[in-house]
Structures are given as structure tokens and as C-alpha cells.
């Protein structure tokens, strides 16, 4: 990771339902979570420190409260997780920020209150550390992973997307510092327009715009294989053309690492290495 310029590690979530990444007393007691045999958060923080990388801690996703409208329960549970995590790991040098794991594509239910409350809570407790979200676009490729279909007929329009996220950004701009929209849910000929709108909205609300460049391919019937290199390069260069200078990815370990079970991931890694040499 370090050898190809990766300087940030983002834990997408510290737990989902009853599977968790650190021995959380809160989640074991309140959610009947299964404590891991290895403290993965501690491991990631140590490795991040050794490799001079910034670590962003992803909050807990219940997989049930916020998705069923019980936003207050999701918030209160995560506040306890934030307290526990900061007490346990807050002195780690690599701990540089927070990731709000509840991803959305529109103004659903209490999502603004959730982002605003949890973002502020993270900041107040940690002395203003950076808060990051990574939403997605309700585009042609926003379909279930449990189907061989790769797109759909209906898509949100650019104007609808702008109005929805204009409202969301106004409600969270005091609580969220960075917005890294996922780039895989729209077609390639639509991508620049949506990325431009996203950056414009972030600029208007004094937020930083990154891109979350997906390294898996949404165009294939098999869900999911590592992406074709030309597609990844196209997405990265589109974001750069709009003025975005920072990219993260979902997800290096499966889709781009030479250690991945997918042989194609190692090939993608080598193509990216070649690209970096070409750019120097």
C-alpha cells in the first residue's frame, strides 16, 4: 500500500450487526456481538503508525436500527462506541479521524440528524479530528448485488441529485469535513457532471471533496470482480479534471492487493504501478 502512495487507511465500519473488529464491551453487552479473537483495530493502528499512514475509525452499523427508521437508537449506541473507542485508542498517533459508516444516496429519514449528531460528537470528544462520509449516487448502477443485472432503466437526474444533496450538506456542514462520493453508480459518460456537482456543493459548504474510486467492476454479471484498468484510470482522471486531488478506494484488500484471492487484483496493482511511473 505504502509503495504505491497510499497514506490513509479507512475502516469502513468497526462492526456490522453482531460481528465486530475490536473487543467492545458496549456491543457485546447491548447487541450480543461476537468479540474477535484478535483486536483488529489495535492491529490496524499499529501498522498505520509503522507505515506513517493516517487511520480513520469507522463507526458501528447496526444493520437494523437506522435502516428501519430508529435513528435515535443508532445515534445513542454509536455515542457509546465513540466513547469506548476514544478511551481505548485515542492516544494512538495514527488515529487521525472518524468515518460515519451509515452510507446513503438521498435524504432518507433522519440521516441529516444522524450525520450532524455523530459528527459533532466525534469532534467534541477528540479535539476536532476530521470526520469523513462516503455517500453514493442513486444512478443507473444502483442495484442489488444479489442479481446478475448490472444496470436499470431509471436514474436520478443531475438536478434532483443537486437539490437533495444541497439540503443534506447544509444540515451537516458543521459536523462533516470531507465528503468522498462513491464513483461507481453512474455510467461513465455521466460521471464528470455528477462529480462536478458534488465538488461544487462541497465548496459552497466549506467542505473538502474527495473521490471514492471503486476498484471493483459493476458492469459484470459476477458480483464483484476487480475493475478493468482503463475504467479505473478514466474515473481517476475524471475526478482530477474536476479539481479533486485526493482519492480513496473501496476496496484495496480484495480488489487491488497482490495478496488478494483474485489474481486480477494483482494485475490491477501492477497496472497502477506502471501508471505512477508514467506520471513521474
mmCIF file of C-alpha atoms in Angstrom:
data_model
loop_
_atom_site.group_PDB
_atom_site.id
_atom_site.type_symbol
_atom_site.label_atom_id
_atom_site.label_comp_id
_atom_site.label_asym_id
_atom_site.label_seq_id
_atom_site.Cartn_x
_atom_site.Cartn_y
_atom_site.Cartn_z
ATOM 1 C CA UNK A 1 0.000 0.000 0.000
ATOM 2 C CA UNK A 2 2.686 2.460 1.027
ATOM 3 C CA UNK A 3 4.774 1.723 -2.064
ATOM 4 C CA UNK A 4 2.003 2.993 -4.371
ATOM 5 C CA UNK A 5 1.368 6.155 -2.396
ATOM 6 C CA UNK A 6 -1.465 5.125 -0.085
ATOM 7 C CA UNK A 7 -1.213 7.265 3.044
ATOM 8 C CA UNK A 8 -4.652 6.737 4.601
ATOM 9 C CA UNK A 9 -6.440 3.687 5.979
ATOM 10 C CA UNK A 10 -10.195 3.905 6.487
ATOM 11 C CA UNK A 11 -12.002 1.210 8.448
ATOM 12 C CA UNK A 12 -15.354 1.151 6.668
ATOM 13 C CA UNK A 13 -17.098 0.036 9.856
ATOM 14 C CA UNK A 14 -15.959 -1.274 13.216
ATOM 15 C CA UNK A 15 -18.817 -3.721 13.260
ATOM 16 C CA UNK A 16 -21.887 -4.857 11.370
ATOM 17 C CA UNK A 17 -24.743 -6.485 13.255
ATOM 18 C CA UNK A 18 -23.049 -8.904 15.660
ATOM 19 C CA UNK A 19 -19.609 -9.109 14.024
ATOM 20 C CA UNK A 20 -17.097 -6.574 15.338
ATOM 21 C CA UNK A 21 -13.435 -5.673 14.862
ATOM 22 C CA UNK A 22 -12.359 -4.928 18.423
ATOM 23 C CA UNK A 23 -13.342 -6.323 21.845
ATOM 24 C CA UNK A 24 -16.178 -3.880 22.510
ATOM 25 C CA UNK A 25 -17.824 -4.270 25.907
ATOM 26 C CA UNK A 26 -20.617 -1.970 24.723
ATOM 27 C CA UNK A 27 -21.511 -4.033 21.659
ATOM 28 C CA UNK A 28 -21.082 -7.409 23.345
ATOM 29 C CA UNK A 29 -23.429 -6.328 26.127
ATOM 30 C CA UNK A 30 -26.023 -4.363 24.151
ATOM 31 C CA UNK A 31 -26.015 -6.091 20.756
ATOM 32 C CA UNK A 32 -24.872 -9.595 21.660
ATOM 33 C CA UNK A 33 -21.863 -9.023 19.412
ATOM 34 C CA UNK A 34 -19.162 -11.642 18.998
ATOM 35 C CA UNK A 35 -15.801 -10.350 20.185
ATOM 36 C CA UNK A 36 -12.943 -11.042 17.746
ATOM 37 C CA UNK A 37 -10.049 -13.244 18.820
ATOM 38 C CA UNK A 38 -7.657 -10.573 17.553
ATOM 39 C CA UNK A 39 -8.068 -6.845 18.175
ATOM 40 C CA UNK A 40 -8.096 -5.751 14.544
ATOM 41 C CA UNK A 41 -8.453 -2.043 15.310
ATOM 42 C CA UNK A 42 -5.361 -2.199 17.506
ATOM 43 C CA UNK A 43 -3.524 -4.078 14.754
ATOM 44 C CA UNK A 44 -4.527 -1.550 12.077
ATOM 45 C CA UNK A 45 -3.472 1.380 14.255
ATOM 46 C CA UNK A 46 -0.075 -0.173 14.958
ATOM 47 C CA UNK A 47 0.552 -0.940 11.289
ATOM 48 C CA UNK A 48 -0.656 2.517 10.268
ATOM 49 C CA UNK A 49 1.793 4.073 12.705
ATOM 50 C CA UNK A 50 4.671 1.893 11.497
ATOM 51 C CA UNK A 51 3.952 2.841 7.873
ATOM 52 C CA UNK A 52 3.237 6.536 8.534
ATOM 53 C CA UNK A 53 -0.407 6.294 7.466
ATOM 54 C CA UNK A 54 -3.429 8.125 8.855
ATOM 55 C CA UNK A 55 -6.144 5.884 10.294
ATOM 56 C CA UNK A 56 -9.844 6.770 10.180
ATOM 57 C CA UNK A 57 -12.079 4.796 12.515
ATOM 58 C CA UNK A 58 -15.403 3.661 11.040
ATOM 59 C CA UNK A 59 -18.383 3.670 13.386
ATOM 60 C CA UNK A 60 -20.712 0.740 14.093
ATOM 61 C CA UNK A 61 -23.502 -0.139 11.653
ATOM 62 C CA UNK A 62 -26.313 -1.976 13.413
ATOM 63 C CA UNK A 63 -27.804 -3.115 10.116
ATOM 64 C CA UNK A 64 -31.247 -2.683 11.660
ATOM 65 C CA UNK A 65 -31.907 0.494 13.663
ATOM 66 C CA UNK A 66 -31.238 3.269 11.185
ATOM 67 C CA UNK A 67 -32.441 1.179 8.228
ATOM 68 C CA UNK A 68 -35.828 0.765 9.927
ATOM 69 C CA UNK A 69 -36.163 4.416 10.958
ATOM 70 C CA UNK A 70 -34.845 4.105 14.529
ATOM 71 C CA UNK A 71 -32.168 6.771 14.034
ATOM 72 C CA UNK A 72 -32.071 7.840 17.685
ATOM 73 C CA UNK A 73 -31.149 4.296 18.728
ATOM 74 C CA UNK A 74 -28.370 4.166 16.097
ATOM 75 C CA UNK A 75 -27.057 7.506 17.348
ATOM 76 C CA UNK A 76 -27.146 6.663 21.060
ATOM 77 C CA UNK A 77 -25.459 3.298 20.516
ATOM 78 C CA UNK A 78 -22.698 4.850 18.425
ATOM 79 C CA UNK A 79 -22.073 7.577 21.001
ATOM 80 C CA UNK A 80 -21.244 4.805 23.473
ATOM 81 C CA UNK A 81 -18.967 3.182 20.873
ATOM 82 C CA UNK A 82 -17.223 6.508 20.246
ATOM 83 C CA UNK A 83 -16.630 6.972 23.989
ATOM 84 C CA UNK A 84 -15.253 3.454 24.305
ATOM 85 C CA UNK A 85 -13.021 3.692 21.249
ATOM 86 C CA UNK A 86 -11.566 7.073 22.125
ATOM 87 C CA UNK A 87 -10.727 5.915 25.656
ATOM 88 C CA UNK A 88 -9.117 2.746 24.288
ATOM 89 C CA UNK A 89 -7.278 4.082 21.219
ATOM 90 C CA UNK A 90 -7.355 7.888 21.405
ATOM 91 C CA UNK A 91 -3.691 8.151 22.369
ATOM 92 C CA UNK A 92 -2.566 6.281 19.234
ATOM 93 C CA UNK A 93 -0.504 8.539 16.998
ATOM 94 C CA UNK A 94 -2.066 7.214 13.768
ATOM 95 C CA UNK A 95 -5.673 7.898 14.887
ATOM 96 C CA UNK A 96 -6.464 10.895 12.675
ATOM 97 C CA UNK A 97 -10.208 10.855 12.091
ATOM 98 C CA UNK A 98 -13.625 9.257 12.005
ATOM 99 C CA UNK A 99 -15.717 7.659 9.283
ATOM 100 C CA UNK A 100 -19.516 7.736 9.593
ATOM 101 C CA UNK A 101 -20.428 4.288 8.297
ATOM 102 C CA UNK A 102 -24.123 4.787 7.551
ATOM 103 C CA UNK A 103 -23.933 5.336 3.789
ATOM 104 C CA UNK A 104 -26.857 6.796 1.840
ATOM 105 C CA UNK A 105 -27.788 8.206 -1.567
ATOM 106 C CA UNK A 106 -30.582 10.595 -0.588
ATOM 107 C CA UNK A 107 -32.248 12.391 2.315
ATOM 108 C CA UNK A 108 -33.728 9.322 3.973
ATOM 109 C CA UNK A 109 -35.455 9.562 7.344
ATOM 110 C CA UNK A 110 -33.166 11.062 9.958
ATOM 111 C CA UNK A 111 -29.890 10.797 8.069
ATOM 112 C CA UNK A 112 -29.115 14.524 8.421
ATOM 113 C CA UNK A 113 -29.591 14.372 12.196
ATOM 114 C CA UNK A 114 -27.502 11.190 12.364
ATOM 115 C CA UNK A 115 -24.570 12.711 10.459
ATOM 116 C CA UNK A 116 -24.825 16.020 12.311
ATOM 117 C CA UNK A 117 -25.068 14.484 15.782
ATOM 118 C CA UNK A 118 -22.426 11.782 15.369
ATOM 119 C CA UNK A 119 -20.030 14.076 13.522
ATOM 120 C CA UNK A 120 -20.259 16.692 16.267
ATOM 121 C CA UNK A 121 -19.881 14.074 18.980
ATOM 122 C CA UNK A 122 -16.722 12.696 17.353
ATOM 123 C CA UNK A 123 -15.256 16.181 17.034
ATOM 124 C CA UNK A 124 -16.060 17.299 20.571
ATOM 125 C CA UNK A 125 -14.595 14.181 22.144
ATOM 126 C CA UNK A 126 -11.428 14.011 20.024
ATOM 127 C CA UNK A 127 -10.486 17.672 19.904
ATOM 128 C CA UNK A 128 -11.743 18.331 16.401
ATOM 129 C CA UNK A 129 -10.397 15.343 14.479
ATOM 130 C CA UNK A 130 -11.549 15.052 10.869
ATOM 131 C CA UNK A 131 -14.940 13.486 10.084
ATOM 132 C CA UNK A 132 -15.479 11.758 6.727
ATOM 133 C CA UNK A 133 -18.525 10.370 4.906
ATOM 134 C CA UNK A 134 -18.757 8.457 1.617
ATOM 135 C CA UNK A 135 -22.260 8.577 0.138
ATOM 136 C CA UNK A 136 -23.277 7.285 -3.270
ATOM 137 C CA UNK A 137 -25.403 8.379 -6.224
ATOM 138 C CA UNK A 138 -28.813 6.885 -6.987
ATOM 139 C CA UNK A 139 -27.729 6.172 -10.551
ATOM 140 C CA UNK A 140 -28.241 3.540 -13.231
ATOM 141 C CA UNK A 141 -25.962 1.078 -11.440
ATOM 142 C CA UNK A 142 -27.554 1.388 -8.003
ATOM 143 C CA UNK A 143 -28.974 -2.128 -7.969
ATOM 144 C CA UNK A 144 -28.839 -5.154 -5.700
ATOM 145 C CA UNK A 145 -25.644 -7.173 -5.599
ATOM 146 C CA UNK A 146 -27.805 -10.302 -5.481
ATOM 147 C CA UNK A 147 -28.755 -10.154 -9.150
ATOM 148 C CA UNK A 148 -26.851 -10.655 -12.402
ATOM 149 C CA UNK A 149 -28.337 -7.413 -13.706
ATOM 150 C CA UNK A 150 -25.752 -4.628 -13.991
ATOM 151 C CA UNK A 151 -27.952 -1.575 -14.538
ATOM 152 C CA UNK A 152 -31.533 -0.338 -14.525
ATOM 153 C CA UNK A 153 -33.696 1.931 -16.648
ATOM 154 C CA UNK A 154 -34.413 4.649 -14.072
ATOM 155 C CA UNK A 155 -31.799 7.000 -12.635
ATOM 156 C CA UNK A 156 -31.812 10.139 -10.561
ATOM 157 C CA UNK A 157 -31.350 13.281 -12.644
ATOM 158 C CA UNK A 158 -28.494 15.686 -12.081
ATOM 159 C CA UNK A 159 -30.923 18.378 -10.915
ATOM 160 C CA UNK A 160 -32.652 16.041 -8.451
ATOM 161 C CA UNK A 161 -29.289 14.940 -7.080
ATOM 162 C CA UNK A 162 -28.197 18.557 -6.642
ATOM 163 C CA UNK A 163 -31.328 19.568 -4.732
ATOM 164 C CA UNK A 164 -31.238 16.537 -2.428
ATOM 165 C CA UNK A 165 -27.593 16.956 -1.511
ATOM 166 C CA UNK A 166 -27.846 20.732 -1.239
ATOM 167 C CA UNK A 167 -30.260 20.129 1.651
ATOM 168 C CA UNK A 168 -28.103 17.429 3.239
ATOM 169 C CA UNK A 169 -24.883 19.446 3.015
ATOM 170 C CA UNK A 170 -26.496 22.484 4.649
ATOM 171 C CA UNK A 171 -27.533 20.299 7.572
ATOM 172 C CA UNK A 172 -24.160 18.624 8.149
ATOM 173 C CA UNK A 173 -21.538 21.200 7.203
ATOM 174 C CA UNK A 174 -20.654 21.952 10.842
ATOM 175 C CA UNK A 175 -20.189 18.243 11.591
ATOM 176 C CA UNK A 176 -18.546 16.714 8.498
ATOM 177 C CA UNK A 177 -15.246 17.839 6.989
ATOM 178 C CA UNK A 178 -14.780 15.566 3.978
ATOM 179 C CA UNK A 179 -17.249 14.047 1.521
ATOM 180 C CA UNK A 180 -15.908 11.280 -0.734
ATOM 181 C CA UNK A 181 -18.707 10.268 -3.095
ATOM 182 C CA UNK A 182 -18.508 6.736 -4.470
ATOM 183 C CA UNK A 183 -17.940 6.829 -8.236
ATOM 184 C CA UNK A 184 -19.426 3.537 -9.454
ATOM 185 C CA UNK A 185 -23.186 4.056 -9.507
ATOM 186 C CA UNK A 186 -23.459 6.174 -12.666
ATOM 187 C CA UNK A 187 -22.433 5.494 -16.244
ATOM 188 C CA UNK A 188 -19.059 6.707 -17.419
ATOM 189 C CA UNK A 189 -20.493 9.389 -19.692
ATOM 190 C CA UNK A 190 -22.405 10.843 -16.706
ATOM 191 C CA UNK A 191 -19.578 10.719 -14.194
ATOM 192 C CA UNK A 192 -17.940 14.097 -14.797
ATOM 193 C CA UNK A 193 -21.217 16.007 -14.455
ATOM 194 C CA UNK A 194 -22.059 14.338 -11.142
ATOM 195 C CA UNK A 195 -18.532 14.731 -9.757
ATOM 196 C CA UNK A 196 -18.578 18.410 -10.728
ATOM 197 C CA UNK A 197 -21.887 18.951 -8.910
ATOM 198 C CA UNK A 198 -20.604 17.120 -5.831
ATOM 199 C CA UNK A 199 -17.458 19.233 -5.660
ATOM 200 C CA UNK A 200 -19.429 22.436 -6.193
ATOM 201 C CA UNK A 201 -21.756 21.583 -3.310
ATOM 202 C CA UNK A 202 -18.822 20.746 -1.051
ATOM 203 C CA UNK A 203 -17.080 24.016 -1.933
ATOM 204 C CA UNK A 204 -20.236 26.018 -1.216
ATOM 205 C CA UNK A 205 -20.467 24.459 2.242
ATOM 206 C CA UNK A 206 -16.766 24.754 3.138
ATOM 207 C CA UNK A 207 -16.272 21.003 2.959
ATOM 208 C CA UNK A 208 -13.499 19.094 1.202
ATOM 209 C CA UNK A 209 -14.379 16.861 -1.744
ATOM 210 C CA UNK A 210 -12.553 13.581 -2.332
ATOM 211 C CA UNK A 211 -13.486 10.726 -4.653
ATOM 212 C CA UNK A 212 -14.091 7.138 -3.547
ATOM 213 C CA UNK A 213 -12.906 5.339 -6.650
ATOM 214 C CA UNK A 214 -14.289 1.814 -6.618
ATOM 215 C CA UNK A 215 -11.771 -0.836 -7.651
ATOM 216 C CA UNK A 216 -14.425 -3.437 -8.425
ATOM 217 C CA UNK A 217 -16.433 -3.690 -11.641
ATOM 218 C CA UNK A 218 -20.185 -3.058 -11.513
ATOM 219 C CA UNK A 219 -20.605 -3.871 -15.232
ATOM 220 C CA UNK A 220 -20.141 -7.630 -14.885
ATOM 221 C CA UNK A 221 -22.777 -10.275 -14.038
ATOM 222 C CA UNK A 222 -20.406 -11.709 -11.412
ATOM 223 C CA UNK A 223 -20.576 -9.579 -8.251
ATOM 224 C CA UNK A 224 -17.796 -8.484 -7.951
ATOM 225 C CA UNK A 225 -14.511 -8.780 -9.831
ATOM 226 C CA UNK A 226 -11.596 -6.313 -9.857
ATOM 227 C CA UNK A 227 -12.201 -3.497 -12.299
ATOM 228 C CA UNK A 228 -10.649 -3.150 -15.741
ATOM 229 C CA UNK A 229 -7.651 -0.800 -15.532
ATOM 230 C CA UNK A 230 -8.919 1.542 -18.262
ATOM 231 C CA UNK A 231 -12.113 2.121 -16.265
ATOM 232 C CA UNK A 232 -10.237 2.931 -13.058
ATOM 233 C CA UNK A 233 -7.877 5.294 -14.851
ATOM 234 C CA UNK A 234 -10.818 7.005 -16.553
ATOM 235 C CA UNK A 235 -12.517 7.590 -13.197
ATOM 236 C CA UNK A 236 -9.372 8.913 -11.514
ATOM 237 C CA UNK A 237 -8.590 11.279 -14.365
ATOM 238 C CA UNK A 238 -12.196 12.479 -14.483
ATOM 239 C CA UNK A 239 -12.015 13.416 -10.803
ATOM 240 C CA UNK A 240 -8.673 15.156 -11.317
ATOM 241 C CA UNK A 241 -10.075 17.140 -14.234
ATOM 242 C CA UNK A 242 -12.846 18.467 -11.989
ATOM 243 C CA UNK A 243 -10.284 19.563 -9.397
ATOM 244 C CA UNK A 244 -10.331 16.712 -6.886
ATOM 245 C CA UNK A 245 -6.846 15.942 -5.628
ATOM 246 C CA UNK A 246 -7.465 13.104 -3.136
ATOM 247 C CA UNK A 247 -8.814 9.625 -3.877
ATOM 248 C CA UNK A 248 -9.687 6.728 -1.605
ATOM 249 C CA UNK A 249 -10.871 3.328 -2.774
ATOM 250 C CA UNK A 250 -13.229 0.547 -1.917
ATOM 251 C CA UNK A 251 -11.582 -1.714 -1.628
ATOM 252 C CA UNK A 252 -7.850 -2.328 -1.746
ATOM 253 C CA UNK A 253 -7.519 -5.664 0.066
ATOM 254 C CA UNK A 254 -9.996 -7.563 -2.102
ATOM 255 C CA UNK A 255 -9.728 -5.868 -5.477
ATOM 256 C CA UNK A 256 -6.246 -4.360 -5.796
ATOM 257 C CA UNK A 257 -3.882 -6.105 -3.410
ATOM 258 C CA UNK A 258 -1.275 -8.576 -4.711
ATOM 259 C CA UNK A 259 -2.321 -10.722 -1.712
ATOM 260 C CA UNK A 260 -5.968 -10.890 -2.834
ATOM 261 C CA UNK A 261 -7.602 -14.209 -3.705
ATOM 262 C CA UNK A 262 -8.398 -12.649 -7.083
ATOM 263 C CA UNK A 263 -5.400 -12.931 -9.450
ATOM 264 C CA UNK A 264 -6.846 -9.962 -11.356
ATOM 265 C CA UNK A 265 -6.267 -7.770 -8.285
ATOM 266 C CA UNK A 266 -2.522 -8.252 -8.539
ATOM 267 C CA UNK A 267 -2.666 -7.347 -12.228
ATOM 268 C CA UNK A 268 -4.585 -4.158 -11.377
ATOM 269 C CA UNK A 269 -1.965 -3.306 -8.768
ATOM 270 C CA UNK A 270 0.808 -3.653 -11.343
ATOM 271 C CA UNK A 271 -1.067 -1.522 -13.878
ATOM 272 C CA UNK A 272 -1.352 1.186 -11.243
ATOM 273 C CA UNK A 273 2.371 0.921 -10.500
ATOM 274 C CA UNK A 274 3.076 1.432 -14.209
ATOM 275 C CA UNK A 275 0.722 4.407 -14.255
ATOM 276 C CA UNK A 276 2.573 6.057 -11.368
ATOM 277 C CA UNK A 277 5.908 5.607 -13.152
ATOM 278 C CA UNK A 278 4.391 7.076 -16.310
ATOM 279 C CA UNK A 279 3.170 10.131 -14.372
ATOM 280 C CA UNK A 280 6.565 10.904 -12.830
#
